[in-house]
Amino acid sequence: MDVGSTYTKAALIDLGAGELVRRAEVPTTAGSDVLTGLDQAVAQVGGGDELYVCSSAGGGLRLAVVGYESLVTAEAGHRVGLSAGARVVHVATGPLDGRGVTALRESRPDVILLVGGTDGGDGEVLLHNAHRLATSRLRVPVVVAGNADVREEAAARLTERRVPVTVTGNVLPRIGVLDPGPARTAIREVFLRHVIGGKRLSKGPRFASLVRAATPDAVLAAVELLADRTGAGVLVVDVGGATTDVYSALVPDAEAESGPRRDVAGTLWRSRTVEGDLGVAVGADGTRAAAAAEKLALPEIGQPPGDVALAAAAATVALRRHARGHASAPGQPRTGGRDLRDVRLVVGSGGVLRHGGGAYVLDAVLSDHAGGWAGPARARTVIDSRYVLAAAGMLSIDHRDAATALVNSL
């Protein structure tokens, strides 16, 4: 089950064969109780013996990152947050002051990722920011994933003020070494424990008890599985009504890990970005504005309907941003870019692509040579027309053979 903001999708999987038996799609009943739509979709596929649910309803997971320095630990936290299935709505760097706390509050995060310092390095900023968060009016859960020498003390300052805290491993234990696993796991657990229930999507506790992951986190797990299976670079672009998500899993490069091209904030070989202003429904105006700002001229491939053209624009702009990286502030250098030239498989996802627009959208993306990024040179393209990626990602831990069979079906 994938409970989205617009539609709730059900996929009945034969675990023994790793095959999709039946799927259904119904409008998400967020206006009343999302369980109504979920139960309808389950009934349409005939039910099952086990129920796996992911969700991005209610806007998904909104994450703020509070870090030490914009180009190192805060950037590392930003990359980890995106890989955890979150939409990063704010990044604060350096010691928080009153204005910084106000900006953080106005971003309305569901979770705050507090990072800062490599292990054994400077801990003063991490402690200062923990104190600032503890004494603010913000009462959202905090994941502390900074300097090992002071993170317990930082957590204690928050706990004293009854702020929900989870302590986990440093996202950047050493310069150039990015360790996303512990923070990703902690963010996922906080999302399940605090966020799903807090969005008031359902009247009782049953829905929160069913959800196992944020939908983007589940899809990233499937992308990682697909990359492991193929041994090659994989790129996925998922165009939705409100956001456009891009996932890339690249083959590690020794020079980029430890050589002269090493990134001080570490390299995340499996990564995701989310563009909250790009979509084909509620995000349509944002897509038009972004396309105009990029001076985007789509290739002439027939005359597609309006939503297909919008999806092509959203996908193209999202891929440009994913590959170019982002700047922490105007005038700052771009970081976090992705070299996609060696990608061998490009997967398109989203309702518009599944319902006939996939070839046009992916052709537009792969023929884009004006965005300041080098695209895949020799890639196959495929559409996730049966919507198996989210299902495979949720099954990848408990039923890996079935999950592998599902991604093979692509």
Short mmCIF file of N, CA, C and O in Angstrom, two decimals, residues 297-305 308-309 312 316 356-368:
data_model
loop_
_atom_site.label_atom_id
_atom_site.label_comp_id
_atom_site.label_asym_id
_atom_site.label_seq_id
_atom_site.Cartn_x
_atom_site.Cartn_y
_atom_site.Cartn_z
N ALA A 297 13.11 24.98 -23.46
CA ALA A 297 12.42 24.70 -24.71
C ALA A 297 12.34 23.20 -24.87
O ALA A 297 13.34 22.53 -25.07
N LEU A 298 11.14 22.65 -24.74
CA LEU A 298 10.99 21.20 -24.84
C LEU A 298 11.13 20.74 -26.29
O LEU A 298 10.77 21.47 -27.21
N PRO A 299 11.66 19.54 -26.50
CA PRO A 299 11.83 19.03 -27.87
C PRO A 299 10.49 18.83 -28.55
O PRO A 299 9.48 18.56 -27.91
N GLU A 300 10.49 18.98 -29.84
CA GLU A 300 9.26 18.79 -30.61
C GLU A 300 9.03 17.30 -30.83
O GLU A 300 9.61 16.69 -31.72
N ILE A 301 8.21 16.70 -30.02
CA ILE A 301 7.88 15.28 -30.17
C ILE A 301 6.36 15.20 -30.25
O ILE A 301 5.68 14.84 -29.30
N GLY A 302 5.79 15.61 -31.37
CA GLY A 302 4.34 15.63 -31.49
C GLY A 302 3.75 16.77 -30.67
O GLY A 302 4.43 17.70 -30.27
N GLN A 303 2.48 16.69 -30.40
CA GLN A 303 1.78 17.70 -29.61
C GLN A 303 1.13 17.01 -28.42
O GLN A 303 -0.01 16.56 -28.49
N PRO A 304 1.82 16.91 -27.30
CA PRO A 304 1.27 16.18 -26.15
C PRO A 304 0.19 16.97 -25.45
O PRO A 304 0.15 18.20 -25.53
N PRO A 305 -0.69 16.28 -24.73
CA PRO A 305 -1.66 16.99 -23.89
C PRO A 305 -0.94 17.84 -22.85
O PRO A 305 0.24 17.63 -22.55
N VAL A 308 1.03 16.11 -19.95
CA VAL A 308 2.26 15.45 -20.38
C VAL A 308 3.36 16.48 -20.59
O VAL A 308 4.51 16.26 -20.19
N ALA A 309 3.04 17.60 -21.20
CA ALA A 309 4.03 18.66 -21.39
C ALA A 309 4.50 19.19 -20.04
O ALA A 309 5.69 19.47 -19.84
N ALA A 312 6.88 16.68 -18.54
CA ALA A 312 8.19 16.76 -19.18
C ALA A 312 8.99 17.95 -18.65
O ALA A 312 10.19 17.85 -18.38
N THR A 316 12.42 17.60 -16.46
CA THR A 316 13.65 18.20 -16.98
C THR A 316 14.27 19.16 -15.99
O THR A 316 15.48 19.12 -15.72
N GLY A 356 0.63 6.75 -20.31
CA GLY A 356 0.88 7.03 -21.71
C GLY A 356 1.87 8.13 -22.01
O GLY A 356 2.28 8.28 -23.17
N GLY A 357 2.26 8.93 -21.02
CA GLY A 357 3.16 10.04 -21.30
C GLY A 357 4.63 9.73 -21.06
O GLY A 357 5.48 10.62 -21.23
N GLY A 358 4.95 8.49 -20.71
CA GLY A 358 6.31 8.16 -20.30
C GLY A 358 7.36 8.38 -21.36
O GLY A 358 8.42 8.95 -21.09
N ALA A 359 7.09 7.93 -22.58
CA ALA A 359 8.09 8.04 -23.65
C ALA A 359 8.41 9.51 -23.93
O ALA A 359 9.59 9.89 -24.08
N TYR A 360 7.38 10.34 -23.99
CA TYR A 360 7.60 11.77 -24.26
C TYR A 360 8.43 12.40 -23.15
O TYR A 360 9.39 13.14 -23.40
N VAL A 361 8.08 12.12 -21.89
CA VAL A 361 8.77 12.74 -20.76
C VAL A 361 10.24 12.32 -20.72
O VAL A 361 11.13 13.16 -20.57
N LEU A 362 10.52 11.03 -20.86
CA LEU A 362 11.91 10.58 -20.78
C LEU A 362 12.72 11.05 -21.98
O LEU A 362 13.91 11.35 -21.86
N ASP A 363 12.10 11.13 -23.17
CA ASP A 363 12.80 11.68 -24.33
C ASP A 363 13.18 13.13 -24.08
O ASP A 363 14.27 13.58 -24.44
N ALA A 364 12.27 13.89 -23.47
CA ALA A 364 12.57 15.29 -23.17
C ALA A 364 13.74 15.40 -22.21
O ALA A 364 14.64 16.24 -22.39
N VAL A 365 13.76 14.56 -21.18
CA VAL A 365 14.84 14.59 -20.19
C VAL A 365 16.18 14.24 -20.82
O VAL A 365 17.19 14.93 -20.63
N LEU A 366 16.22 13.16 -21.58
CA LEU A 366 17.49 12.66 -22.10
C LEU A 366 18.01 13.46 -23.30
O LEU A 366 19.18 13.33 -23.66
N SER A 367 17.16 14.27 -23.92
CA SER A 367 17.63 15.11 -25.02
C SER A 367 17.92 16.54 -24.56
O SER A 367 18.15 17.43 -25.38
N ASP A 368 17.90 16.76 -23.25
CA ASP A 368 18.16 18.10 -22.70
C ASP A 368 19.67 18.32 -22.62
O ASP A 368 20.36 17.66 -21.84
#
